Coordinates of C-alpha atoms in Angstrom, one line a residue:
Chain A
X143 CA 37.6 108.4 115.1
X144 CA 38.2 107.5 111.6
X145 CA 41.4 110.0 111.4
X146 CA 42.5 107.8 114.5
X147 CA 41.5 104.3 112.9
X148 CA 43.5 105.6 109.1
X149 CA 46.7 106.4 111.5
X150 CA 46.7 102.9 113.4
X151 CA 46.0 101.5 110.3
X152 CA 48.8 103.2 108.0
X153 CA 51.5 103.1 110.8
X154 CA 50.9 100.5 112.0
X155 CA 50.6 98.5 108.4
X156 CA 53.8 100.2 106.9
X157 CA 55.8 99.8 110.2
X158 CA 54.7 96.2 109.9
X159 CA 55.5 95.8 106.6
X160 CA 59.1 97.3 106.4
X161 CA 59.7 95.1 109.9
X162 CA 59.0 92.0 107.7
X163 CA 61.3 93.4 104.6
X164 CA 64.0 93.6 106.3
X165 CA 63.3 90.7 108.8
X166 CA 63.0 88.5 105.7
X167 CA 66.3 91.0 104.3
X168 CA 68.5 90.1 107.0
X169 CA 68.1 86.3 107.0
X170 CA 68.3 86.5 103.0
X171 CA 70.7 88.8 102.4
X172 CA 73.1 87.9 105.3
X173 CA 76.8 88.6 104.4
X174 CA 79.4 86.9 106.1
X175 CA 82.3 89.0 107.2
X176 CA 85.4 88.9 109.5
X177 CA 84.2 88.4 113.4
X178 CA 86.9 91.1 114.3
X179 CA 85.1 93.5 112.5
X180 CA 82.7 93.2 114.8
X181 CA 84.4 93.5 117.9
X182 CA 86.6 96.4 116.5
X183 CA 83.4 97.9 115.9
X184 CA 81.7 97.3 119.6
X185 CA 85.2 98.4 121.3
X186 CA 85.0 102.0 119.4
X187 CA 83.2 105.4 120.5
X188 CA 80.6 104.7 117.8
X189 CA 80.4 108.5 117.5
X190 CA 80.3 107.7 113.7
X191 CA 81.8 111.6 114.2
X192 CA 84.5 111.0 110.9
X193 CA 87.4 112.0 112.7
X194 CA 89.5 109.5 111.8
X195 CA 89.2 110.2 108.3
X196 CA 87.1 107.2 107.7
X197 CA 83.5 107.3 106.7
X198 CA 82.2 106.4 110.4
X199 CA 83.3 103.5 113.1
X200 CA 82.2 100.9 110.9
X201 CA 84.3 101.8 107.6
X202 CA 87.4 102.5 110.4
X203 CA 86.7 99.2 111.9
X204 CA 87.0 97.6 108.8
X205 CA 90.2 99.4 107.8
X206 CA 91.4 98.6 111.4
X207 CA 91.4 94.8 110.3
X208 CA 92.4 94.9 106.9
X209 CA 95.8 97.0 108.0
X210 CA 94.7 99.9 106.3
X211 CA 94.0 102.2 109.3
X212 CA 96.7 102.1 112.5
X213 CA 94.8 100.9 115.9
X214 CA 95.6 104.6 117.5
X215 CA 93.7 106.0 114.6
X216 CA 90.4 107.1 117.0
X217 CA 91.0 110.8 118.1
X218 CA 87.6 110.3 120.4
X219 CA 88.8 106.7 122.2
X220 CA 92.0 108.1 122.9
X221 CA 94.4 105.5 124.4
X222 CA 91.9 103.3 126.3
X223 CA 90.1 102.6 122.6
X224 CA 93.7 102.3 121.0
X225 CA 94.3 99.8 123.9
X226 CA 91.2 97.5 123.1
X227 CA 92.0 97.3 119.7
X228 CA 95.5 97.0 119.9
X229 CA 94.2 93.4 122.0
X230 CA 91.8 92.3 119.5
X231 CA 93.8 92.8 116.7
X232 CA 97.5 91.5 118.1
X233 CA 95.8 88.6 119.7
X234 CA 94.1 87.6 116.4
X235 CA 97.1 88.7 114.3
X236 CA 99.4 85.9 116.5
X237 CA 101.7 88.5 117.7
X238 CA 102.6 88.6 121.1
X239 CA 106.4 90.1 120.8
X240 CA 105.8 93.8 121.2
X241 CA 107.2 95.8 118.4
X242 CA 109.0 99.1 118.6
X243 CA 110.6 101.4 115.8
X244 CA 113.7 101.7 115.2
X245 CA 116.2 104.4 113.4
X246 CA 118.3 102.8 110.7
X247 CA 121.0 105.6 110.7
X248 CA 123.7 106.5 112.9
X249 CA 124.7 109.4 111.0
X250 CA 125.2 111.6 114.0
X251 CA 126.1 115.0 113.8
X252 CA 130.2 114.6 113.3
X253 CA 129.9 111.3 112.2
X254 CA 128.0 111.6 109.2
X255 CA 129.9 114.6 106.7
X256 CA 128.2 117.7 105.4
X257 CA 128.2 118.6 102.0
X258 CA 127.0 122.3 102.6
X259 CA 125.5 124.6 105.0
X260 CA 121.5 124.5 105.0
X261 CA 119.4 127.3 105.9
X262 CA 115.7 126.8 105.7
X263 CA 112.5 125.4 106.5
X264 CA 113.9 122.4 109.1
X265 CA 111.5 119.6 108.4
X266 CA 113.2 117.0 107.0
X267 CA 109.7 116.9 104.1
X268 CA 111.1 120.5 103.6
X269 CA 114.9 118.9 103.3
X270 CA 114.3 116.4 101.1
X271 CA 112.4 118.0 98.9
X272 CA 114.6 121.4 98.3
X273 CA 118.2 120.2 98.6
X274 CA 118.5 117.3 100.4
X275 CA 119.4 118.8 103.8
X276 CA 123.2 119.5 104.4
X277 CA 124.5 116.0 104.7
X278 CA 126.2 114.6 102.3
X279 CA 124.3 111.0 102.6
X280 CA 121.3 111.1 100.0
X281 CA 120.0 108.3 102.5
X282 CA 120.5 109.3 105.9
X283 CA 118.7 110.9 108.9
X284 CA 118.2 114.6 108.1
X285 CA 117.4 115.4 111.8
X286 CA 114.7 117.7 111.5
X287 CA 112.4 116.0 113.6
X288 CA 109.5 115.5 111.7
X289 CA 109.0 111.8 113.7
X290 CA 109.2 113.5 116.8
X291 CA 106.7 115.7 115.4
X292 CA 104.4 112.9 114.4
X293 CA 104.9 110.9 117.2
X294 CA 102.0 111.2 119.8
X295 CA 102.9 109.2 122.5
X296 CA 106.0 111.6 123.0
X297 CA 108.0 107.7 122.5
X298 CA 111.0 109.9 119.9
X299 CA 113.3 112.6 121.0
X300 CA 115.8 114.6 119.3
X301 CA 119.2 113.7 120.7
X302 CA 122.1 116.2 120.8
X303 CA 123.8 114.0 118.2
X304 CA 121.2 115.2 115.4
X305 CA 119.3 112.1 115.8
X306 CA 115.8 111.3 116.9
X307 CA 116.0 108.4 119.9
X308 CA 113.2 105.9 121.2
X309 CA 111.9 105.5 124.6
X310 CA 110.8 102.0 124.0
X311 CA 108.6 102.0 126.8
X312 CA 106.5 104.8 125.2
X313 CA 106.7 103.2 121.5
X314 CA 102.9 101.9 120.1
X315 CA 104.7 101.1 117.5
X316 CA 102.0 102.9 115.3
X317 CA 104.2 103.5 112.6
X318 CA 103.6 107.2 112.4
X319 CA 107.0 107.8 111.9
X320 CA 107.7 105.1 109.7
X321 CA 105.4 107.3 107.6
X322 CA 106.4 110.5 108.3
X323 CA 110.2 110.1 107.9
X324 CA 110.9 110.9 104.2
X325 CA 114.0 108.6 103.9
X326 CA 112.4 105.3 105.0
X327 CA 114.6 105.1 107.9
X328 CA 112.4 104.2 110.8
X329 CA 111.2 100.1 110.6
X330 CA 109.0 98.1 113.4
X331 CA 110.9 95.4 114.8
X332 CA 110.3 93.4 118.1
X333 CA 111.4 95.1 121.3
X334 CA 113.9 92.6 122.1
X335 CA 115.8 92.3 118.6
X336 CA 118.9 93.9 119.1
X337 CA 120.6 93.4 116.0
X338 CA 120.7 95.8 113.0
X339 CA 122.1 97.3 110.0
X340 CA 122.4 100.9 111.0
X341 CA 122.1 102.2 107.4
X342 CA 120.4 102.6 104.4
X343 CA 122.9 103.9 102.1
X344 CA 122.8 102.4 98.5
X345 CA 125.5 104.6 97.6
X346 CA 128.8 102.8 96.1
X347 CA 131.5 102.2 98.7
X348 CA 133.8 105.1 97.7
X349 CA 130.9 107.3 98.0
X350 CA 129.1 105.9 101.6
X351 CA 132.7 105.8 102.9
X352 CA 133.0 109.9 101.7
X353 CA 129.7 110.7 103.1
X354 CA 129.7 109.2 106.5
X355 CA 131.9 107.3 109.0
X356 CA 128.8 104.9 110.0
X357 CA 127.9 104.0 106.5
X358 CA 127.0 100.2 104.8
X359 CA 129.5 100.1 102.4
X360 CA 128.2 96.8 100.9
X361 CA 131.9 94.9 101.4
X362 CA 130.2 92.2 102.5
X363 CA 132.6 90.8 104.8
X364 CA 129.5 90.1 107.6
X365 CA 127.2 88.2 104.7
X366 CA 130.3 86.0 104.2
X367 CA 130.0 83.9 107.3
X368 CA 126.5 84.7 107.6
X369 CA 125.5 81.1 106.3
X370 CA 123.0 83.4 103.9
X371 CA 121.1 85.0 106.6
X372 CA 123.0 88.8 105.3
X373 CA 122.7 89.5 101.8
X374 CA 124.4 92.2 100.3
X375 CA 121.5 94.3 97.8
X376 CA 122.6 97.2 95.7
X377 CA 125.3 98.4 97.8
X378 CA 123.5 97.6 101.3
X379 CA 123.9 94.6 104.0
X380 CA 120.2 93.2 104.7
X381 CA 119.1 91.0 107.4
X382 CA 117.2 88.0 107.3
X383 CA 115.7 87.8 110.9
X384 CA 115.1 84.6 110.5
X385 CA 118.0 82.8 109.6
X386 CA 119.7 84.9 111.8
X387 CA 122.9 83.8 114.4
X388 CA 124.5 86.7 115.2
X389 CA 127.4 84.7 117.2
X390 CA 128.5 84.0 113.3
X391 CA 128.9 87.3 112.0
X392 CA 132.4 88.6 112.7
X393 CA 131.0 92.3 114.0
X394 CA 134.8 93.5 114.7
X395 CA 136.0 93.3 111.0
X396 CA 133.1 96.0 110.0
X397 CA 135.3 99.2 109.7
X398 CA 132.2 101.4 109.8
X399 CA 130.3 99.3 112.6
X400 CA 127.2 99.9 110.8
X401 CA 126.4 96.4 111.4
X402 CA 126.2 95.1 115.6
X403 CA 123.9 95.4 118.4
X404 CA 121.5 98.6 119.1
X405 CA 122.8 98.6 123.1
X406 CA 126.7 97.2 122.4
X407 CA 127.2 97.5 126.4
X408 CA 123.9 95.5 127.4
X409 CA 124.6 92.8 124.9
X410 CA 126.9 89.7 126.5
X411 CA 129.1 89.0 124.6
X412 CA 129.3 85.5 123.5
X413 CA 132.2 83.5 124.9
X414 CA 130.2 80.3 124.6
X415 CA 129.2 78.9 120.9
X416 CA 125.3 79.9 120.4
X417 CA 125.0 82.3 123.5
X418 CA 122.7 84.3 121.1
X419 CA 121.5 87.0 123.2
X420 CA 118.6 88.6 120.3
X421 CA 116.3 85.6 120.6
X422 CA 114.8 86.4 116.9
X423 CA 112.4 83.8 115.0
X424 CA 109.9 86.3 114.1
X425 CA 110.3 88.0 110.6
X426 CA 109.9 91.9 111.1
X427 CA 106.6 93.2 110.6
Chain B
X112 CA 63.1 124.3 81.7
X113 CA 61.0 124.7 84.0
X114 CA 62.6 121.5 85.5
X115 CA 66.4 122.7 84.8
X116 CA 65.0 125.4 87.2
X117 CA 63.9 123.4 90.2
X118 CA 67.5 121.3 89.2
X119 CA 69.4 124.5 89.4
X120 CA 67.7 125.7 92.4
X121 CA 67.9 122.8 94.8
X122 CA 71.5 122.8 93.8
X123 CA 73.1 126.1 93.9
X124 CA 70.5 129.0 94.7
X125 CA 69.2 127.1 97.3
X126 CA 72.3 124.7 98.1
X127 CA 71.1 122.4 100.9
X128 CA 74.6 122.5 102.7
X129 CA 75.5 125.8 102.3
X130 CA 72.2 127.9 102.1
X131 CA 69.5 125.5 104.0
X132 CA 72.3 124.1 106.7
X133 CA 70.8 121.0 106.4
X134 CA 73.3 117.9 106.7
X135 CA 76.3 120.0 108.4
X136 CA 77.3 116.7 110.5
X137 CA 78.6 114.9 106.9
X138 CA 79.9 118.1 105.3
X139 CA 81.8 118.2 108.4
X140 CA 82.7 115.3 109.4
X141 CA 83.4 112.9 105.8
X142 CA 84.7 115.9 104.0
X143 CA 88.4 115.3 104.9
X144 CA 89.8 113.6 101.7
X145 CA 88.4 114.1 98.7
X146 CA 87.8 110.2 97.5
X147 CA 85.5 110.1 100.8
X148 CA 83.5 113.2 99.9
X149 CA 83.0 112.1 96.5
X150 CA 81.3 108.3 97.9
X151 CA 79.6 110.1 100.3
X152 CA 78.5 112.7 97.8
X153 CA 77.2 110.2 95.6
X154 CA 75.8 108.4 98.3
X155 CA 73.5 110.9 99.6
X156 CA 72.1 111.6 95.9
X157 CA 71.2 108.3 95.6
X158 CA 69.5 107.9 98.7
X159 CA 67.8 111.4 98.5
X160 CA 66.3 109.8 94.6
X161 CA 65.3 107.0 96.3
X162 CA 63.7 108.6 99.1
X163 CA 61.9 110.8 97.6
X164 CA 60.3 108.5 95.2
X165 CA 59.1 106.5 98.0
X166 CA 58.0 109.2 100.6
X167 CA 55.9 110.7 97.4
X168 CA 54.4 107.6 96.8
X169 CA 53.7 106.8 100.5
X170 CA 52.5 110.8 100.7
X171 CA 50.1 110.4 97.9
X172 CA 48.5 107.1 97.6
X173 CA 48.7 106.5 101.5
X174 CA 48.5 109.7 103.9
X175 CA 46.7 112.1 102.0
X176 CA 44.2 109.2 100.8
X177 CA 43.4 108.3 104.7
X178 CA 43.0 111.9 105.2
X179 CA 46.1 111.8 108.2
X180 CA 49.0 114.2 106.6
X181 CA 49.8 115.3 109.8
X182 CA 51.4 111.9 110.3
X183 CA 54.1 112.7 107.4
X184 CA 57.1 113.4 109.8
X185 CA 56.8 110.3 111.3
X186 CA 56.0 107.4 108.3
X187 CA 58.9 109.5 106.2
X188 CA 61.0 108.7 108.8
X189 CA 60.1 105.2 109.3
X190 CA 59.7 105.3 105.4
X191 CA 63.8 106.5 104.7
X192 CA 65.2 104.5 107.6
X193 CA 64.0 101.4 106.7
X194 CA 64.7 102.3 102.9
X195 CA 68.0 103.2 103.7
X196 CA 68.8 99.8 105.4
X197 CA 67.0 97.4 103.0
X198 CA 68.9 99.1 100.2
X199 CA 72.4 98.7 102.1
X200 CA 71.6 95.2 102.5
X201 CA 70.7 94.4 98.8
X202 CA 73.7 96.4 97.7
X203 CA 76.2 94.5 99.9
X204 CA 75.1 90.9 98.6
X205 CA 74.6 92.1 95.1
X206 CA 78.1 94.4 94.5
X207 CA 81.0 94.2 96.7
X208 CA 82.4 96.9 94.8
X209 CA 79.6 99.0 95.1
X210 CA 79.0 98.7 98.8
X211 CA 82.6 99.5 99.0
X212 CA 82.1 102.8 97.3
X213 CA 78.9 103.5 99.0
X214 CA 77.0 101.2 101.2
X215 CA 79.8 102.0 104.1
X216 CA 78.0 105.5 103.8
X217 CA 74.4 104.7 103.9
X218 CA 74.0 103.9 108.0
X219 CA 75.3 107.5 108.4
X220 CA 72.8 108.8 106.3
X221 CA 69.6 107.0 107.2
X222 CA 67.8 110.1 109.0
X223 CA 70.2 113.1 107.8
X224 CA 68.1 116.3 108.1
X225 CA 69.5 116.8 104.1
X226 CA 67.1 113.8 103.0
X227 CA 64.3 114.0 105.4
X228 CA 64.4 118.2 104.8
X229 CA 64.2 117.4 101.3
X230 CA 61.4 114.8 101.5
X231 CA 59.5 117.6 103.0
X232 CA 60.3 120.2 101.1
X233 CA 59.1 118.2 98.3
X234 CA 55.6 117.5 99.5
X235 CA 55.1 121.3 101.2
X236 CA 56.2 122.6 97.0
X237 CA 53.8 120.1 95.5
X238 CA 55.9 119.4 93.1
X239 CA 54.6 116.1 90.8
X240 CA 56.6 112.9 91.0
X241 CA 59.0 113.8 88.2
X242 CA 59.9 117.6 89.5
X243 CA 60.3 115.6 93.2
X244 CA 63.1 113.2 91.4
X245 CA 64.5 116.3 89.8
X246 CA 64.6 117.9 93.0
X247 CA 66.0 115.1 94.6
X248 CA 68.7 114.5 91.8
X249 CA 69.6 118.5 92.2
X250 CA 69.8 118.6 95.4
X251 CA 72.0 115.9 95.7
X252 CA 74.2 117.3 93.2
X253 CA 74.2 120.4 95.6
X254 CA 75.3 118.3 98.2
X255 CA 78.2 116.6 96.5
X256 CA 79.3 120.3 95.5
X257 CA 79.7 121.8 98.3
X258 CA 81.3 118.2 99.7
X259 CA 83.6 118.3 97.1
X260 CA 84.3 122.1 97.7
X261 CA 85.0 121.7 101.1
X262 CA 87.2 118.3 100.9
X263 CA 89.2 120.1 97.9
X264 CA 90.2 123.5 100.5
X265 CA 90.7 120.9 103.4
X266 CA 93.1 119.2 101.1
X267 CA 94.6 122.3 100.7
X268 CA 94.9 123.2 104.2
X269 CA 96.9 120.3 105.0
X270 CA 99.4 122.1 103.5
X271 CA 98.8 125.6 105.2
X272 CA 100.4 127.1 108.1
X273 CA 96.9 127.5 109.9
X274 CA 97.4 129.5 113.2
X275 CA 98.0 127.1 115.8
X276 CA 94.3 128.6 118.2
X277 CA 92.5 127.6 114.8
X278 CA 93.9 124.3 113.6
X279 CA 91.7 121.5 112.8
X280 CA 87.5 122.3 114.1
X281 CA 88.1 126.2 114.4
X282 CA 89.5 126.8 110.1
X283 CA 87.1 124.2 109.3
X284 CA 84.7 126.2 110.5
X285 CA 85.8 129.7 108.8
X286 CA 86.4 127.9 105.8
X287 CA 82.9 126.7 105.9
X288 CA 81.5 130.0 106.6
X289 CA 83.1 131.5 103.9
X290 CA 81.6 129.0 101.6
X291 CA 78.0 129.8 102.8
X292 CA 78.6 133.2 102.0
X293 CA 80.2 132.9 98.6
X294 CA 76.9 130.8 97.6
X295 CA 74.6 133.6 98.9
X296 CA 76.2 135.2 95.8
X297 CA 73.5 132.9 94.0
X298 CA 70.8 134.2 96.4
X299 CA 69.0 136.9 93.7
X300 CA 69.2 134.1 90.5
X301 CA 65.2 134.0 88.9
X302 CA 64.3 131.2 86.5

């Protein structure tokens, strides 16, 4: 009886007392932290199983709104979980333009020139590293594939012209291949923008026009009428989304067409002043 | 050195990853990159200290006392859970920097088999209060070894052409293996 009595007693006082520490804890202590944390949190497996690389859900959840970790990043919720918090985070991050990527090269197999035949591992990590693949373009698409590789939504292809294409429909834009591509030339831009600079050559004109027949060779001749929305940085046209009007830009006097719309045969073309058919105001994520 | 013994031993000889197989689920599971097995490493070794300090105290001046040790399984754990969670909370108002490093840990830890197995362990040796925070502290130290180990060789494998039948849970688990068997190596060491 006493053995019974000591046990009620003990438990019963130490489960009482650690209730009231961390009763008293939680009101004192309280830290206030992003709501979306929360709700990251609630919308994931909570299998705390570490798969993600992250020390459980929680840490993930927290990288999830900080940017650090991509939405897709739970192997266990699969697409269902990447869903959820693809909604909690774009509707809080104000973003309601889908984004896609998008290749900045069009150095296709005949179009951009080799500089020597390349035999070897064919991932373009491989390429860069040993020789820089067999184009001549230090900046270009090496086509070995290592976005389609990456890709898990099977949104990239390898297209017979050397290049890796996007089925926008199947694009999460989770910017795994943004990552993976070793020349930076994959970029998230909303699915409806439809005006680029194919090319991320810094290379000097003589050079970019040498290496490929699709290159930026920095002549400036779109930035001119561009009322400052193309700038013209280290050898390379770049956009500025946001002043944008593509109706200025005089597309047909780029010899290389590296400049111009990503479908040229969907794209109206503007009779009227301000037809603008790439409605853009958002900057690129 | 009778305490660099019981250090030694509760962190190679008788590691409590690789030997005891206590606390598989983080050596697993957090032991991906090496920055995260290092938190976690450190982590665990603090909340092993703390716990054991506590569950000694609560073991000798409570349970024993009243006579009712057989109720040790269950006041340790209510013991090292609420520890665990008081502790988080203190160290998230007091350091931002630290919780970063560690408090994101501690909810993964609260009733890892490592700390409660060592809390026991502890108690069943009869070891005083300061071999029980050596203990702890070497054990913990274990711990963060073989985490470290095994983050460093998954590092590594990243970089391997692994089979494709064995890549990801199945080399993880040879790999893991084959580090339990290199520490039985330490199996016949006497202090």
């Amino acid at each position: 009886m006493t053995a019974l009595a000591a046990s009620i007693l003990a438990m019963g006082g130490l489960g009482a007392f650690f209730a009231a520490a961390l009763a008293i804890a939680d009101k004192k202590l309280r830290v206030e932290e992003d709501p979306r944390i929360t709700l990251v949190n609630d919308a994931l497996p909570g299998a705390n199983c570490g798969a993600c690389g992250y020390a459980g859900c929680a840490a993930f959840a927290e990288g999830v709104v900080q940017g650090k970790a991509p939405v897709n990043g739970c192997p266990v919720g699969g697409q269902d979980c990447a869903e959820d918090l693809a909604r909690i985070m774009g509707v809080d991050a104000g973003e309601s333009v889908r984004h896609v990527a998008r290749l900045m090269c069009r150095g296709a197999v005949g179009v951009a020139r080799d500089k020597a035949d390349y035999v070897g591992p064919s991932q373009c990590a491989v390429q860069d590293l040993v020789s820089g693949g067999s184009k001549a373009c230090e900046y270009g698409c090496l086509g070995g594939g290592d976005c389609v590789e990456v890709c898990n939504f099977g949104a990239l292809e390898m297209g017979e012209d050397g290049l890796p294409h996007v089925y926008d429909d199947l694009c999460t834009a989770c910017a795994a291949c943004v990552t993976a591509c070793p020349r930076d030339l994959f970029e998230l831009h909303p699915v409806d923008r439809e005006f680029f600079v194919f090319c991320k050559s810094h290379d000097d004109p003589k050079t970019s026009r040498a290496a490929c027949d699709a290159a930026c060779t920095g002549c400036g001749i779109c930035a001119r009428k561009s009322e400052g929305a193309i700038v013209v940085q280290d050898g390379l046209a770049v956009i500025d989304y946001d002043k944008l009007d593509p109706s200025l830009i005089p597309l047909e006097k780029c010899k290389t067409n590296a400049i111009g719309w990503l479908h040229p045969e969907k794209v109206p073309q503007p009779v009227e002043a301000g037809a603008s058919p790439a409605p853009d105001g958002k900057a690129s994520s | 050195m009778e305490l660099f013994g019981i250090f030694i031993a509760a962190a190679v000889i008788n590691n409590f990853v690789l030997i005891q197989f206590l606390g598989i689920c983080p050596f697993v599971g957090v032991s991906g990159k090496l920055s995260s097995a290092v938190s976690m490493g450190m982590a665990v070794t603090f909340v092993m200290t703390m716990a054991s300090m506590v569950t000694f105290l609560i073991q000798h001046y409570i349970l024993i006392p009243a006579g009712i040790g057989f109720l040790q399984t269950v006041a340790f754990i209510l013991v090292i859970a609420s520890l665990v969670q008081f502790v988080e909370m203190v160290i998230k108002k007091v350091s931002t920097g630290l919780y970063r490093a560690l408090g994101i840990f501690l909810p993964l830890i609260t009733t890892n088999c490592a700390i409660m197995g060592l809390c026991l362990f502890a108690v069943m040796k009869d070891y005083s209060f300061i071999q029980t925070l050596i203990f702890a502290i070497g054990a913990g130290a274990g711990f963060t070894l073989a985490l470290v180990l095994m983050a460093g060789i998954r590092e590594e494998l990243e970089l391997a052409d692994v089979p494709e039948t064995l890549q990801g849970a199945g080399i993880t688990m040879i790999v893991a293996g084959i580090l339990a068997l290199g520490f039985m190596g330490f199996a016949g060491m006497k202090f």
